[in-house]
């Protein structure tokens, strides 16, 4: 994301900005380690993605979902979607409401587990692996009586990184036609901008 961070006044929340910056830096380290683990799982050398993520497109958000009184499931905090980044690491509170769609089209809860993150695979990783790793379709159901908070951390490569099928023994034989805005190969930054414009059509007007 481009633009200045907007932190509360230091007098209102002392050390808040510093704590967020430290958390962000630690999450970059987590993301880098996860990409090394993914490389090994794909039977690639463990540093395969290192250069691509040496200056990552990494940002976090703090999202608030107000309670929505009424019939259960009558309101959605976020509708069904996949993520634009390679990985999303979600820290959620105890309220719950996150749901993921199974390959059969059913929706299942992703209950909060203290001390853990929910890790979503995004569109670029699906394209990289020719569908071996699928971008998870997910949504957020609003609670009828509890306010929900989550802090997702979005992790992607540098904007100039080219996304094209990996040359791995696990993916080379796969046939895959991605449902993406841009045809492969594409630059991550171009794809991210296209998705942003699709989601916020006022941006391009």
C-alpha positions as a Python dict, from the first residue, in 0.01 Angstrom:
ca = {
    (1, 'X'): (0, 0, 0),
    (2, 'X'): (122, 350, -78),
    (3, 'X'): (75, 643, 161),
    (4, 'X'): (169, 755, 510),
    (5, 'X'): (71, 549, 811),
    (6, 'X'): (-189, 719, 1029),
    (7, 'X'): (-115, 656, 1395),
    (8, 'X'): (-307, 792, 1693),
    (9, 'X'): (-148, 1083, 1875),
    (10, 'X'): (133, 962, 2100),
    (11, 'X'): (-34, 1138, 2392),
    (12, 'X'): (-348, 928, 2346),
    (13, 'X'): (-176, 592, 2293),
    (14, 'X'): (185, 607, 2414),
    (15, 'X'): (424, 378, 2224),
    (16, 'X'): (146, 247, 1998),
    (17, 'X'): (321, 343, 1673),
    (18, 'X'): (648, 186, 1786),
    (19, 'X'): (474, -137, 1888),
    (20, 'X'): (302, -161, 1547),
    (21, 'X'): (631, -103, 1364),
    (22, 'X'): (805, -372, 1567),
    (23, 'X'): (520, -615, 1502),
    (24, 'X'): (534, -538, 1128),
    (25, 'X'): (909, -604, 1116),
    (26, 'X'): (869, -934, 1301),
    (27, 'X'): (593, -1041, 1063),
    (28, 'X'): (820, -973, 766),
    (29, 'X'): (1062, -1222, 920),
    (30, 'X'): (781, -1474, 964),
    (31, 'X'): (676, -1430, 601),
    (32, 'X'): (1034, -1470, 477),
    (33, 'X'): (1066, -1794, 677),
    (34, 'X'): (736, -1925, 541),
    (35, 'X'): (851, -1865, 184),
    (36, 'X'): (1165, -2066, 255),
    (37, 'X'): (950, -2349, 391),
    (38, 'X'): (725, -2331, 85),
    (39, 'X'): (1029, -2347, -144),
    (40, 'X'): (1145, -2667, 26),
    (41, 'X'): (794, -2813, 12),
    (42, 'X'): (799, -2750, -364),
    (43, 'X'): (1134, -2932, -389),
    (44, 'X'): (1317, -2611, -476),
    (45, 'X'): (1630, -2479, -309),
    (46, 'X'): (1540, -2316, 22),
    (47, 'X'): (1655, -1969, -89),
    (48, 'X'): (1464, -1981, -420),
    (49, 'X'): (1236, -1688, -325),
    (50, 'X'): (1491, -1486, -127),
    (51, 'X'): (1570, -1223, -390),
    (52, 'X'): (1203, -1182, -481),
    (53, 'X'): (1120, -1101, -119),
    (54, 'X'): (1432, -900, -33),
    (55, 'X'): (1220, -584, -50),
    (56, 'X'): (871, -725, 0),
    (57, 'X'): (535, -563, -52),
    (58, 'X'): (434, -606, 310),
    (59, 'X'): (167, -421, 505),
    (60, 'X'): (-79, -477, 782),
    (61, 'X'): (-425, -355, 869),
    (62, 'X'): (-635, -335, 1182),
    (63, 'X'): (-994, -409, 1097),
    (64, 'X'): (-1301, -359, 1307),
    (65, 'X'): (-1629, -541, 1249),
    (66, 'X'): (-1915, -390, 1452),
    (67, 'X'): (-2180, -621, 1590),
    (68, 'X'): (-2482, -653, 1364),
    (69, 'X'): (-2795, -734, 1567),
    (70, 'X'): (-3047, -945, 1387),
    (71, 'X'): (-3080, -1289, 1241),
    (72, 'X'): (-2762, -1497, 1250),
    (73, 'X'): (-2571, -1456, 923),
    (74, 'X'): (-2778, -1159, 809),
    (75, 'X'): (-2473, -938, 771),
    (76, 'X'): (-2125, -990, 631),
    (77, 'X'): (-1818, -800, 741),
    (78, 'X'): (-1645, -902, 419),
    (79, 'X'): (-1794, -1097, 129),
    (80, 'X'): (-1631, -1397, -44),
    (81, 'X'): (-1292, -1317, -197),
    (82, 'X'): (-936, -1436, -244),
    (83, 'X'): (-635, -1229, -140),
    (84, 'X'): (-413, -1035, -379),
    (85, 'X'): (-91, -1107, -193),
    (86, 'X'): (115, -1427, -180),
    (87, 'X'): (38, -1490, 187),
    (88, 'X'): (-191, -1333, 445),
    (89, 'X'): (-126, -1397, 813),
    (90, 'X'): (-436, -1316, 1016),
    (91, 'X'): (-434, -1249, 1390),
    (92, 'X'): (-797, -1266, 1500),
    (93, 'X'): (-967, -1218, 1835),
    (94, 'X'): (-1185, -1467, 2019),
    (95, 'X'): (-1513, -1364, 1851),
    (96, 'X'): (-1465, -1565, 1532),
    (97, 'X'): (-1665, -1527, 1213),
    (98, 'X'): (-1398, -1613, 957),
    (99, 'X'): (-1516, -1881, 712),
    (100, 'X'): (-1340, -2058, 426),
    (101, 'X'): (-1492, -2232, 126),
    (102, 'X'): (-1408, -2598, 63),
    (103, 'X'): (-1343, -2738, -287),
    (104, 'X'): (-1702, -2873, -277),
    (105, 'X'): (-1841, -2524, -224),
    (106, 'X'): (-1933, -2566, 142),
    (107, 'X'): (-1842, -2304, 401),
    (108, 'X'): (-1666, -2401, 724),
    (109, 'X'): (-1572, -2195, 1028),
    (110, 'X'): (-1211, -2106, 1102),
    (111, 'X'): (-1229, -2084, 1482),
    (112, 'X'): (-974, -1867, 1663),
    (113, 'X'): (-694, -2059, 1837),
    (114, 'X'): (-501, -1851, 2092),
    (115, 'X'): (-137, -1798, 2003),
    (116, 'X'): (-178, -1884, 1633),
    (117, 'X'): (-225, -1715, 1296),
    (118, 'X'): (-454, -1812, 1013),
    (119, 'X'): (-242, -1823, 697),
    (120, 'X'): (-422, -1770, 365),
    (121, 'X'): (-271, -1853, 28),
    (122, 'X'): (-326, -1571, -223),
    (123, 'X'): (-370, -1550, -600),
    (124, 'X'): (1, -1512, -695),
    (125, 'X'): (104, -1829, -509),
    (126, 'X'): (-174, -2022, -683),
    (127, 'X'): (-47, -1895, -1018),
    (128, 'X'): (315, -1971, -929),
    (129, 'X'): (227, -2332, -839),
    (130, 'X'): (-18, -2387, -1128),
    (131, 'X'): (-297, -2447, -882),
    (132, 'X'): (-112, -2693, -657),
    (133, 'X'): (-163, -2437, -379),
    (134, 'X'): (-509, -2285, -411),
    (135, 'X'): (-596, -1932, -308),
    (136, 'X'): (-848, -1973, -29),
    (137, 'X'): (-1192, -1822, -85),
    (138, 'X'): (-1298, -1675, 248),
    (139, 'X'): (-1544, -1435, 405),
    (140, 'X'): (-1625, -1284, 744),
    (141, 'X'): (-1962, -1328, 912),
    (142, 'X'): (-2062, -1046, 1147),
    (143, 'X'): (-2153, -1136, 1503),
    (144, 'X'): (-2504, -1036, 1615),
    (145, 'X'): (-2382, -917, 1955),
    (146, 'X'): (-2001, -888, 1966),
    (147, 'X'): (-1755, -648, 1807),
    (148, 'X'): (-1482, -833, 1616),
    (149, 'X'): (-1124, -722, 1556),
    (150, 'X'): (-856, -872, 1335),
    (151, 'X'): (-505, -770, 1230),
    (152, 'X'): (-414, -923, 893),
    (153, 'X'): (-58, -895, 765),
    (154, 'X'): (-26, -907, 386),
    (155, 'X'): (298, -1039, 240),
    (156, 'X'): (405, -1027, -123),
    (157, 'X'): (725, -999, -328),
    (158, 'X'): (873, -675, -457),
    (159, 'X'): (646, -504, -713),
    (160, 'X'): (875, -588, -1008),
    (161, 'X'): (877, -962, -932),
    (162, 'X'): (752, -1162, -1232),
    (163, 'X'): (489, -1426, -1156),
    (164, 'X'): (512, -1727, -1388),
    (165, 'X'): (482, -2103, -1336),
    (166, 'X'): (761, -2249, -1124),
    (167, 'X'): (993, -2508, -1273),
    (168, 'X'): (934, -2774, -1009),
    (169, 'X'): (888, -3148, -1043),
    (170, 'X'): (567, -3111, -840),
    (171, 'X'): (408, -2857, -1074),
    (172, 'X'): (565, -2912, -1417),
    (173, 'X'): (306, -3172, -1521),
    (174, 'X'): (2, -2975, -1402),
    (175, 'X'): (-248, -2821, -1642),
    (176, 'X'): (-373, -2492, -1509),
    (177, 'X'): (-577, -2208, -1650),
    (178, 'X'): (-580, -1928, -1392),
    (179, 'X'): (-883, -1706, -1347),
    (180, 'X'): (-676, -1392, -1307),
    (181, 'X'): (-705, -1036, -1428),
    (182, 'X'): (-369, -1053, -1603),
    (183, 'X'): (-224, -1328, -1820),
    (184, 'X'): (97, -1492, -1702),
    (185, 'X'): (369, -1392, -1686),
    (186, 'X'): (288, -1067, -1506),
    (187, 'X'): (458, -837, -1261),
    (188, 'X'): (326, -857, -907),
    (189, 'X'): (288, -479, -885),
    (190, 'X'): (81, -468, -1204),
    (191, 'X'): (-148, -742, -1077),
    (192, 'X'): (-192, -578, -739),
    (193, 'X'): (-285, -248, -900),
    (194, 'X'): (-535, -420, -1132),
    (195, 'X'): (-702, -594, -836),
    (196, 'X'): (-710, -269, -641),
    (197, 'X'): (-878, -90, -930),
    (198, 'X'): (-1129, -372, -964),
    (199, 'X'): (-1218, -356, -596),
    (200, 'X'): (-1232, 24, -582),
    (201, 'X'): (-1355, 136, -921),
    (202, 'X'): (-1352, 500, -810),
    (203, 'X'): (-969, 477, -801),
    (204, 'X'): (-942, 481, -1181),
    (205, 'X'): (-1210, 746, -1241),
}
